[in-house]
Coordinates of C-alpha atoms in Angstrom, one line a residue:
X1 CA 0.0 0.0 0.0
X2 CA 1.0 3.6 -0.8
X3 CA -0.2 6.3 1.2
X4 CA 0.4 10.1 0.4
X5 CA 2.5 11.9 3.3
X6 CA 1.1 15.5 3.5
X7 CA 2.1 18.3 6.4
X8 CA 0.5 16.8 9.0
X9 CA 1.9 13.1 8.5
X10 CA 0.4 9.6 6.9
X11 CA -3.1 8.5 8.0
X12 CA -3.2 4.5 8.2
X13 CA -6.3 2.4 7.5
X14 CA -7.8 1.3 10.9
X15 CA -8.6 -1.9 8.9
X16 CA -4.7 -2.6 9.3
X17 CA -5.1 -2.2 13.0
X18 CA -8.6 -4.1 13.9
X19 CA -8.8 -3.7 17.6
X20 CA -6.1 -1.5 18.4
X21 CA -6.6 1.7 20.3
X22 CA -2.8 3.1 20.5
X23 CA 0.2 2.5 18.4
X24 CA 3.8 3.5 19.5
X25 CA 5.9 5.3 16.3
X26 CA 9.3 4.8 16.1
X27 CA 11.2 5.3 13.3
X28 CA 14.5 3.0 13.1
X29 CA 17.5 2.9 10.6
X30 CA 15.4 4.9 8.0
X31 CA 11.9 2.8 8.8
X32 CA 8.9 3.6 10.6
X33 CA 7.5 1.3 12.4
X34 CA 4.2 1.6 14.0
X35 CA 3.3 -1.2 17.0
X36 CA 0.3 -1.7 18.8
X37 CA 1.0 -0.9 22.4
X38 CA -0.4 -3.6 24.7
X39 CA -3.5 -2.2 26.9
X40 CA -2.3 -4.6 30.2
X41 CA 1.0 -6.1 31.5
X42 CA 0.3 -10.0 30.8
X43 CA 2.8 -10.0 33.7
X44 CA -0.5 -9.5 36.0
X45 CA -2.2 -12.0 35.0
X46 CA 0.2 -14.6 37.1
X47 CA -1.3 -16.8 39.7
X48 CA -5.1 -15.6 38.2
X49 CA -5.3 -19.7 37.4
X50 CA -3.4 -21.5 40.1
X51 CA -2.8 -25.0 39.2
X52 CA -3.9 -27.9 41.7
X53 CA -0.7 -30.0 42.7
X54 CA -1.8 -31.9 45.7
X55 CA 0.9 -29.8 48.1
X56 CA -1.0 -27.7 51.3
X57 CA 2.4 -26.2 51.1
X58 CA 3.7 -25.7 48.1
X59 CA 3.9 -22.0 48.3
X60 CA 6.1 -22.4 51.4
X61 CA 8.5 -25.7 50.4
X62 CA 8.8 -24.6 46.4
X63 CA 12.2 -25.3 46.3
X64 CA 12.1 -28.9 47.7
X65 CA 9.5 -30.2 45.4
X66 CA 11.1 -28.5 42.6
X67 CA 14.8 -29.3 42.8
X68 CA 14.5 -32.7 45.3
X69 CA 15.6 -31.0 48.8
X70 CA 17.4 -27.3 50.3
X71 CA 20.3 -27.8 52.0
X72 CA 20.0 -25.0 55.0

């Protein structure tokens, strides 16, 4: 696609970016790249689906089931 750049800048079809509400611009060894920026931290979403292991205390002795035993 070929778009025409006038004074104030390019307009991009929002059909290229279905869903998106915010793009980051950066323009890198002579490109521009436009990203969708992403709306949460998928880093926050950890321990939303905790996984049933049959250890009460699991939380606590981690280590030990993990690598067989902590030397203290």
């Amino acid at each position: 696609m070929r778009a025409k750049v006038t004074e104030q800048g390019v307009v991009i079809p929002k059909r290229m970016l279905p869903d998106v509400e915010e793009v980051e611009i950066r323009a890198e060894n002579g490109t521009v790249l436009v990203r969708p920026v992403q709306t949460e931290d998928p880093i926050l979403d950890l321990g939303s689906a905790p996984v049933e292991c049959g250890a009460p205390d699991a939380s606590e002795r981690h280590d030990e089931y993990l690598y067989g035993g902590v030397d203290e």
